[in-house]
Amino acid sequence: MAENDWWKKSVVYQVYPRSYQDSNGDGIGDLPGLTSRLPYIKDLGADVIWLNPIYKSPDKDNGYDISDYRNIQPAYGTMDDFDNLLQEAHVLGLKIMMDLVVNHTSDQNKWFQESKKSKDNRYRDYYVWRDPVDGHAPNNWGSYFNGSTWKFDETTGQYYLHLFAEGQPDLNWENPQVRDEVWNVMKFWLDKGVDGFRMDVINLISKPTGLPDGQKAPDGKYADVGKVVADGPRLNEFLQEMNQKVLSKYDVMTVGEMPDSTPDDAIKYTGLDSHELNMVFQFDHVGLAGNDDPRLGKWSDKKVNLVELKQSLSKWETELNGKGWNSLYWNNHDQPRTVSKFGNDDPKYRDKAAKMLGTTLHMMQGTPYVYEGEELGMTNVHYKKLSQYEDLESLNAYREFVDDEKIIDKDSMLKYLSARSRDNARTPMQWDNNKNAGFTSGKPWFELNPNYTEINARNQIENQSSVFAYYKKLIELRHNSDLIIYGDYELLDPEDEEVFTYKRRYNDETLLVISNFTDKELTRDYNQSAGKLLIGNYDDDRNMELRPYESKVYLFK
Ligand code: NOJ
């Protein structure tokens, strides 16, 4: 195994710049704001920052619709601000990984503006255009953001493909010119000195030959496009070309976001001999506890079943061991807050639950990702009214399921949004208990979670028993342990519905991780008294006893 890869030893901190720190009072987080917070990220112990898109964009999907790949969104600052951020980060020993969004562009991108002008425009073939079939869309694919994936364009009488929103037309990767454009964009940023890319939905770039219909969900109008498009016929080839023409020339870190991918896919793209990507973001564990009605997909408020969660995470841990590399994450800008979804955000338990979840994930094999505010135990915002939501995925889903198709009632959908909406992750970072949590001196672009008066960085930084201090310790433990980085993984209690216990093994050392996922007092005997306690989220160790959301890690030599 190549054990010198720095990205295997790193911990990544994800910054959603819009919600991190505003520096100029316009209510929107920006690059100078983030630069001013670099010492905080360094203090936490992270090695790499994954920066969500900061490129010029009409912001229909908060930056995931890029109109100019080589310029900065004015609300975030200027290219000088970016260069300064990169420089300051490097001075502190922090790396910056950019978001690369090249499955699609914005419909305001120059390429698309040209492409839609006429069928013989030189940019026409940069996108996927098709004639109507019997007066309708060319196939039955349903967009990730609801409705069809096809939008009719009057000018040329053809449909264009958009797997996401209408304002996010898909690039045609079959066209070698498109690929060259993408390689050039990548080189532009790499030559500035950025340290890697998180590649947005990268396993969707190669569309299946002939764009065939997919299987519709029962009673559904559309086919689940992920099932038809993910892992397309030329994906491997495109990624190899990317590696050969660009990535192999730089010492960088890459993670491919891959909805619907399996461990075998991940091995194919991240395998030690494949020369493509370093790791993938898979979706199995965050996709658990969806709705029983398949038409509603992720929209539910069900609690995750621990047996299924363990099965899912353990499958990835064991199948990639020695063959590929995992990314470890509980949440990001597209997921509800960890402690609310997998733990318990009741003030009585949230601190312990946040630490327990952190322990469970950070002791696994892979590169851990911490999403801004997770290190403070930030919770879902639990909005009560639709008007409080901003995210287009949430609003589209409400419109389709409640208003148009009347599949569910308003109150149930509001409960589902409160449990699962992406907006839960996007409320501004909670820095202190001053007005607007220290995020902005102006009017914040998005309502804050009112619990910032209790959950905030200032309260936690100096407090040795805070979630922040605990995450710091978890990260420090990883940095100093080959066992935590490279050890083999074994799940010890697949049938236990309350506790998650696993072992890691490396040379002669063993790590035992025990986490109580309930609010109950339990007893479990794993001979823990023979080991040395490395970290735990209660002040004392009561050996076989497990208190609510207790988590402990023991070392055996
Ligand atoms: C995945 C991104 O994480 C999400 O925020 C975005 O909406 C879609 N890809 C489309 O780019």
XYZ file of C-alpha atoms and ligand atoms in Angstrom:
568
model
C 0.000 0.000 0.000
C 1.281 3.489 -0.843
C 1.427 4.908 2.646
C 2.950 8.243 1.827
C -0.060 9.842 0.285
C -0.700 12.983 2.302
C -4.398 12.940 1.526
C -4.747 9.667 3.420
C -3.419 11.303 6.550
C -5.422 14.487 6.171
C -8.620 15.745 7.726
C -10.731 17.970 5.505
C -12.835 20.887 6.696
C -15.630 21.931 4.355
C -16.508 25.602 3.984
C -19.754 26.768 2.418
C -18.468 30.288 1.792
C -21.851 31.942 1.538
C -22.597 31.042 5.139
C -19.154 31.152 6.749
C -18.065 34.716 7.493
C -19.126 38.013 5.989
C -16.491 40.750 6.025
C -18.267 43.684 4.367
C -21.738 43.751 5.899
C -23.655 42.682 2.784
C -25.016 39.658 4.635
C -23.194 37.125 2.426
C -20.097 35.243 3.530
C -17.003 36.042 1.454
C -13.344 35.206 0.825
C -11.815 37.883 3.071
C -14.191 36.641 5.801
C -12.947 33.094 5.340
C -9.324 34.280 5.316
C -9.889 35.923 8.687
C -11.089 32.562 10.039
C -8.192 30.435 8.808
C -6.556 30.410 12.272
C -9.758 28.857 13.653
C -9.608 26.052 11.083
C -5.930 25.572 11.801
C -6.633 25.453 15.527
C -9.163 22.684 14.948
C -6.364 20.718 13.317
C -7.742 20.319 9.791
C -5.223 19.948 6.961
C -7.318 20.739 3.902
C -10.222 23.078 3.226
C -12.794 22.012 0.669
C -14.258 25.224 -0.629
C -17.725 25.023 -2.176
C -18.021 26.877 -5.533
C -16.886 30.483 -5.511
C -17.021 31.072 -9.270
C -19.234 33.542 -11.054
C -22.783 32.235 -11.021
C -26.399 33.422 -11.210
C -26.766 31.392 -8.007
C -29.839 29.435 -8.975
C -28.244 26.521 -7.138
C -25.944 28.476 -4.841
C -22.903 28.383 -7.079
C -23.389 24.943 -8.649
C -24.450 26.746 -11.827
C -21.265 28.363 -13.084
C -21.379 31.116 -15.673
C -17.631 31.849 -15.679
C -15.097 29.294 -14.479
C -12.220 31.751 -14.320
C -13.773 34.506 -12.258
C -14.928 34.943 -8.702
C -18.542 35.568 -7.742
C -18.512 39.315 -6.933
C -20.369 38.787 -3.640
C -17.433 36.611 -2.520
C -14.753 39.123 -3.490
C -12.130 39.372 -6.218
C -9.396 37.204 -7.685
C -6.951 39.123 -5.483
C -8.984 38.060 -2.480
C -8.765 34.485 -3.679
C -5.012 34.668 -4.220
C -4.655 36.132 -0.775
C -6.758 33.367 0.761
C -4.641 30.719 -0.928
C -1.422 32.341 0.142
C -2.505 32.802 3.763
C -3.779 29.244 3.896
C -0.461 27.929 2.618
C 1.449 30.020 5.151
C -0.545 28.272 7.870
C 0.080 24.879 6.277
C -3.528 24.508 5.125
C -4.353 23.239 1.657
C -7.292 24.347 -0.469
C -9.393 21.950 -2.514
C -11.736 23.587 -5.011
C -15.141 22.420 -6.176
C -15.064 21.386 -9.816
C -18.561 21.513 -11.315
C -18.310 20.226 -14.879
C -21.213 17.860 -15.399
C -23.168 21.004 -16.183
C -22.755 24.762 -16.422
C -25.145 27.625 -15.844
C -27.514 28.520 -18.678
C -25.843 31.955 -18.399
C -22.455 30.518 -19.313
C -21.116 31.921 -22.580
C -20.908 28.393 -24.018
C -24.609 27.793 -23.472
C -25.653 31.254 -24.563
C -23.894 30.537 -27.852
C -25.053 26.934 -28.063
C -28.719 27.846 -27.953
C -28.470 30.424 -30.730
C -28.592 27.995 -33.653
C -28.070 24.381 -34.592
C -24.860 25.210 -36.420
C -23.289 27.402 -33.753
C -19.779 26.207 -32.949
C -20.814 25.672 -29.321
C -23.983 23.738 -30.232
C -22.377 20.403 -29.521
C -21.051 21.521 -26.136
C -24.451 20.510 -24.706
C -26.897 17.655 -25.220
C -29.651 18.684 -27.658
C -32.340 16.353 -29.015
C -35.434 16.578 -31.214
C -38.850 16.064 -29.613
C -40.228 12.532 -29.838
C -43.940 12.492 -30.706
C -44.116 16.078 -29.602
C -42.664 15.258 -26.175
C -39.346 15.133 -24.325
C -36.861 12.646 -25.849
C -37.035 10.226 -22.893
C -38.590 9.668 -19.464
C -35.720 10.767 -17.219
C -36.717 12.699 -14.101
C -34.433 15.473 -12.880
C -32.708 15.327 -9.494
C -34.575 18.542 -8.767
C -38.019 17.247 -9.860
C -39.827 17.313 -13.200
C -38.319 16.190 -16.512
C -34.604 16.416 -17.318
C -35.489 18.028 -20.650
C -36.332 21.641 -21.392
C -37.749 22.682 -24.738
C -36.090 25.654 -26.363
C -38.236 27.600 -28.847
C -35.348 29.113 -30.803
C -34.232 25.875 -32.416
C -37.189 23.619 -31.622
C -35.060 21.124 -29.677
C -34.824 20.011 -26.075
C -31.676 20.343 -23.983
C -30.695 17.983 -21.180
C -30.426 19.118 -17.560
C -30.064 16.419 -14.902
C -30.420 19.141 -12.264
C -32.291 22.480 -12.593
C -33.319 24.023 -15.926
C -30.622 26.609 -15.365
C -27.979 23.828 -15.226
C -27.643 22.381 -18.763
C -25.472 19.245 -19.005
C -22.207 19.450 -20.894
C -21.679 16.977 -23.701
C -18.572 15.069 -22.642
C -18.598 13.064 -25.872
C -17.268 16.221 -27.522
C -13.446 16.312 -27.196
C -13.504 20.114 -27.280
C -15.605 20.132 -24.114
C -13.076 17.903 -22.409
C -10.241 20.178 -23.477
C -12.098 23.183 -22.067
C -12.447 21.360 -18.756
C -8.757 20.375 -18.655
C -7.865 24.027 -19.256
C -10.108 25.241 -16.459
C -8.483 22.726 -14.129
C -4.983 23.816 -15.148
C -5.915 27.463 -14.622
C -6.637 26.784 -10.925
C -3.875 24.238 -10.407
C -1.331 26.656 -11.808
C -2.450 29.153 -9.197
C -1.464 26.564 -6.621
C -4.731 25.032 -5.464
C -4.297 21.634 -3.882
C -7.047 19.556 -5.406
C -10.621 19.192 -6.530
C -13.844 17.852 -5.162
C -15.620 16.875 -8.359
C -19.329 17.496 -8.423
C -21.445 14.495 -9.554
C -18.503 13.325 -11.619
C -19.947 9.854 -12.234
C -22.787 11.389 -14.260
C -20.654 12.877 -17.046
C -20.802 9.907 -19.435
C -24.391 9.465 -20.598
C -25.577 6.029 -21.760
C -25.470 5.490 -25.519
C -28.759 6.406 -27.161
C -30.084 8.019 -23.948
C -32.572 5.158 -23.351
C -35.685 5.378 -21.159
C -35.202 4.227 -17.586
C -37.433 2.257 -15.287
C -40.142 4.441 -13.742
C -40.827 4.383 -10.013
C -44.170 2.671 -9.277
C -46.909 5.287 -9.899
C -44.173 7.732 -10.808
C -44.084 9.929 -13.858
C -40.345 9.765 -14.439
C -37.457 7.340 -14.239
C -34.815 7.844 -11.541
C -32.103 9.407 -13.663
C -29.291 8.426 -11.320
C -30.009 4.754 -11.959
C -29.730 5.254 -15.735
C -26.839 7.690 -15.955
C -24.466 6.925 -13.073
C -21.253 5.143 -14.038
C -21.787 5.565 -17.797
C -19.920 3.696 -20.529
C -17.071 6.181 -21.016
C -16.628 7.375 -17.429
C -13.457 5.417 -16.837
C -11.965 6.624 -20.074
C -12.824 10.284 -19.349
C -11.345 10.090 -15.876
C -8.207 8.441 -17.174
C -7.838 11.173 -19.756
C -8.293 13.776 -17.031
C -5.648 12.121 -14.970
C -3.218 11.721 -17.798
C -3.624 15.218 -19.215
C -3.963 17.159 -15.970
C -3.911 15.548 -12.545
C -0.812 13.425 -12.952
C 1.221 16.602 -13.473
C 0.390 17.988 -10.014
C 0.584 16.696 -6.438
C -3.061 17.125 -5.578
C -5.975 15.499 -3.829
C -9.148 14.505 -5.649
C -12.503 13.281 -4.460
C -15.273 12.430 -6.871
C -18.848 12.881 -5.767
C -20.559 9.717 -7.010
C -24.256 9.257 -6.299
C -25.427 5.659 -6.800
C -21.889 4.276 -6.818
C -20.977 0.890 -5.321
C -17.698 -0.181 -3.681
C -16.770 -1.905 -6.957
C -17.212 1.370 -8.849
C -15.132 3.156 -6.255
C -12.356 0.598 -6.583
C -12.462 1.070 -10.325
C -11.978 4.845 -10.037
C -9.846 5.138 -6.915
C -8.038 1.819 -7.017
C -4.377 2.003 -6.292
C -3.501 1.175 -9.885
C -6.231 3.046 -11.690
C -4.592 6.511 -11.739
C -7.910 8.290 -11.710
C -9.218 9.750 -8.437
C -8.044 9.421 -4.839
C -11.441 8.745 -3.305
C -15.167 9.071 -3.840
C -18.118 10.425 -1.900
C -20.615 7.575 -1.827
C -24.226 8.059 -0.732
C -25.305 4.744 0.817
C -25.338 5.772 4.468
C -26.781 9.249 3.950
C -29.473 7.755 1.701
C -30.881 5.501 4.462
C -34.312 6.105 6.004
C -35.942 7.368 2.852
C -39.697 7.392 2.430
C -41.717 4.160 2.171
C -43.464 5.772 -0.778
C -40.766 5.605 -3.492
C -42.182 8.676 -5.200
C -41.067 10.757 -2.223
C -37.478 9.491 -2.288
C -35.377 11.119 0.413
C -38.268 13.159 1.813
C -39.102 11.579 5.145
C -38.582 12.163 8.844
C -37.771 8.580 9.743
C -34.932 7.805 12.097
C -32.057 5.850 10.662
C -31.992 2.180 11.658
C -28.647 1.484 13.340
C -28.312 -2.053 11.996
C -28.666 -0.730 8.441
C -26.295 2.142 9.117
C -23.611 -0.201 10.410
C -24.093 -2.556 7.511
C -23.714 0.283 5.059
C -20.617 1.903 6.562
C -18.985 -1.459 7.243
C -19.511 -2.629 3.680
C -17.470 0.334 2.414
C -14.820 -0.057 5.109
C -14.197 -3.719 4.360
C -14.610 -3.733 0.595
C -12.239 -0.831 -0.041
C -9.634 -1.992 2.441
C -6.306 -2.354 0.624
C -7.943 -1.677 -2.740
C -9.188 1.890 -2.685
C -9.722 4.662 -0.163
C -12.842 5.898 1.645
C -13.982 9.409 2.340
C -15.724 9.590 5.710
C -18.547 12.035 6.158
C -21.799 12.429 8.058
C -22.958 15.642 6.460
C -22.189 18.402 3.987
C -24.022 21.315 2.350
C -26.560 18.865 0.830
C -27.405 16.969 3.983
C -29.210 17.768 7.207
C -27.035 18.328 10.274
C -25.385 15.166 11.607
C -26.503 15.444 15.169
C -30.144 15.925 14.149
C -30.224 13.098 11.639
C -28.080 10.380 13.192
C -28.022 11.450 16.840
C -30.322 13.568 18.959
C -30.543 17.365 18.890
C -32.514 17.681 22.117
C -30.453 20.131 24.250
C -30.244 17.419 26.904
C -28.308 15.085 24.593
C -26.929 16.980 21.638
C -23.476 17.616 23.029
C -22.895 13.936 23.847
C -24.524 12.781 20.597
C -22.345 15.092 18.489
C -19.185 13.774 20.154
C -20.368 10.175 19.839
C -20.977 10.588 16.096
C -17.615 12.276 15.657
C -15.876 9.389 17.416
C -17.697 6.728 15.425
C -16.663 8.271 12.105
C -13.192 9.563 12.880
C -11.897 6.221 14.096
C -12.680 4.547 10.748
C -10.333 3.998 7.807
C -10.561 6.831 5.271
C -10.207 10.598 5.056
C -12.636 12.352 7.426
C -14.556 15.450 6.340
C -15.904 17.936 8.880
C -18.647 20.209 7.601
C -18.559 23.768 8.993
C -20.321 23.898 12.356
C -20.277 20.125 12.813
C -17.299 20.688 15.116
C -19.642 22.746 17.333
C -22.537 20.305 17.196
C -24.691 22.684 15.133
C -28.222 21.308 14.642
C -31.011 21.402 12.069
C -32.794 24.737 12.084
C -36.318 23.247 12.189
C -38.114 25.955 10.238
C -41.890 25.883 10.558
C -42.972 27.733 7.395
C -42.286 27.133 3.726
C -41.405 30.797 3.267
C -38.339 30.271 5.459
C -36.777 27.873 2.932
C -34.506 29.017 0.153
C -33.070 25.882 -1.485
C -34.506 25.072 -4.886
C -34.473 21.309 -4.338
C -36.672 21.743 -1.249
C -39.013 24.261 -2.881
C -39.388 22.212 -6.079
C -40.159 19.082 -4.097
C -42.828 20.900 -2.081
C -44.409 22.317 -5.233
C -44.458 18.957 -6.986
C -45.624 16.737 -4.130
C -48.001 19.080 -2.296
C -49.280 21.587 -4.860
C -49.195 19.758 -8.194
C -49.497 16.043 -7.588
C -51.078 16.214 -4.144
C -49.241 13.092 -2.997
C -48.887 14.348 0.570
C -50.319 17.079 2.764
C -48.600 20.321 3.632
C -47.881 19.503 7.271
C -46.174 16.210 6.472
C -44.011 17.856 3.829
C -43.022 20.594 6.276
C -41.971 17.892 8.726
C -39.897 16.216 6.011
C -38.242 19.505 5.094
C -37.427 20.146 8.719
C -35.756 16.728 8.911
C -34.017 16.541 5.543
C -33.801 19.877 3.694
C -30.370 20.987 2.525
C -31.153 24.368 4.057
C -30.499 22.852 7.482
C -26.809 22.826 6.593
C -26.776 26.278 5.072
C -27.743 28.517 7.969
C -24.861 30.844 8.820
C -21.954 29.681 10.927
C -22.413 30.379 14.644
C -19.355 32.268 15.805
C -20.553 33.952 19.002
C -23.701 35.111 20.763
C -23.676 38.659 19.430
C -26.227 39.795 16.867
C -26.304 37.394 13.882
C -23.868 35.130 15.681
C -20.934 37.245 14.515
C -21.565 36.087 10.946
C -22.422 39.519 9.558
C -22.938 43.084 10.694
C -25.631 43.438 8.013
C -28.798 41.522 7.212
C -27.865 37.839 6.801
C -28.777 36.305 3.424
C -30.376 33.452 5.314
C -32.051 33.222 8.700
C -29.807 31.977 11.496
C -30.541 29.057 13.732
C -31.763 30.809 16.919
C -29.814 28.358 19.055
C -26.613 30.299 18.238
C -26.892 31.950 21.648
C -25.910 28.564 23.144
C -24.116 26.759 20.313
C -21.295 28.977 19.093
C -17.550 28.897 18.555
C -16.680 31.465 21.189
C -18.366 29.397 23.921
C -16.486 26.320 22.843
C -12.946 27.267 21.868
C -11.637 27.691 25.399
C -13.903 25.101 26.954
C -12.066 21.814 27.324
C -15.269 19.790 27.453
C -16.816 21.302 24.315
C -17.632 19.524 21.074
C -14.917 21.675 19.448
C -12.265 20.533 21.937
C -13.382 16.945 21.427
C -13.110 17.155 17.625
C -9.680 18.689 18.060
C -8.642 15.684 20.079
C -10.106 13.228 17.560
C -8.114 14.892 14.789
C -4.935 14.929 16.847
C -5.313 11.226 17.621
C -5.554 10.437 13.898
C -2.546 12.538 13.067
C -0.474 10.510 15.466
C -1.640 7.010 14.720
C -0.964 4.701 11.803
C -3.464 2.371 13.400
C -6.265 4.918 12.945
C -5.158 5.824 9.439
C -4.385 2.420 7.974
C -5.764 -0.277 10.276
C -8.137 -2.985 9.045
C -11.732 -2.687 10.103
C -14.064 -5.250 11.623
C -17.657 -4.743 12.734
C -18.302 -6.623 15.982
C -22.030 -6.270 16.519
C -23.949 -6.373 13.216
C -27.249 -7.317 14.903
C -27.100 -4.899 17.843
C -29.803 -2.258 17.371
C -28.446 0.141 19.980
C -24.685 0.048 19.962
C -22.082 0.339 17.189
C -18.864 -1.530 18.015
C -15.923 -2.084 15.741
C -12.261 -2.973 15.856
C -9.307 -1.646 13.913
C -6.105 -3.654 13.623
C -2.619 -2.658 12.476
C 0.533 -4.654 13.168
C 0.234 -5.669 16.840
C -2.189 -2.967 17.888
C -5.951 -3.051 18.133
C -8.421 -0.249 18.597
C -11.879 -0.879 20.004
C -14.600 1.703 19.355
C -17.927 1.459 21.206
C -20.765 3.935 20.648
C -24.178 3.991 22.243
C -26.622 5.398 19.673
C -29.499 5.626 22.176
C -30.564 7.788 25.118
C -30.604 4.689 27.339
C -28.209 3.271 29.923
C -26.828 0.030 28.497
C -24.216 -2.581 29.332
C -21.864 -4.161 26.811
C -18.866 -6.355 27.509
C -16.019 -6.281 24.996
C -13.326 -6.892 27.578
C -12.694 -3.157 27.518
C -11.070 -3.189 30.965
C -8.009 -4.821 29.354
C -7.462 -1.841 27.078
C -6.331 1.720 27.610
C -8.985 4.420 27.154
C -7.824 6.824 24.424
C -10.846 9.074 24.278
C -14.412 9.111 25.545
C -17.197 11.648 25.708
C -17.912 11.341 29.454
C -15.548 12.511 32.196
C -15.066 9.072 33.671
C -15.072 5.526 32.341
C -17.545 3.089 33.788
C -16.169 0.165 31.884
C -19.047 -2.055 30.685
C -21.627 0.622 31.350
C -22.702 2.849 28.513
C -24.544 6.039 29.346
C -26.804 7.873 26.807
C -24.815 8.503 23.604
C -21.604 7.459 25.294
C -18.689 6.650 23.027
C -15.271 5.289 23.996
C -12.142 4.203 22.241
C -9.665 1.717 23.732
C -6.201 0.757 22.628
C -4.902 -2.808 23.053
C -1.218 -3.513 22.541
C -24.099 18.136 -5.938
C -23.875 19.368 -5.126
O -23.275 19.018 -3.917
C -25.224 20.027 -4.940
O -25.200 21.058 -3.993
C -25.680 20.506 -6.288
O -26.982 21.013 -6.181
C -25.676 19.380 -7.316
N -24.514 18.544 -7.239
C -25.739 19.935 -8.704
O -24.525 20.572 -9.022
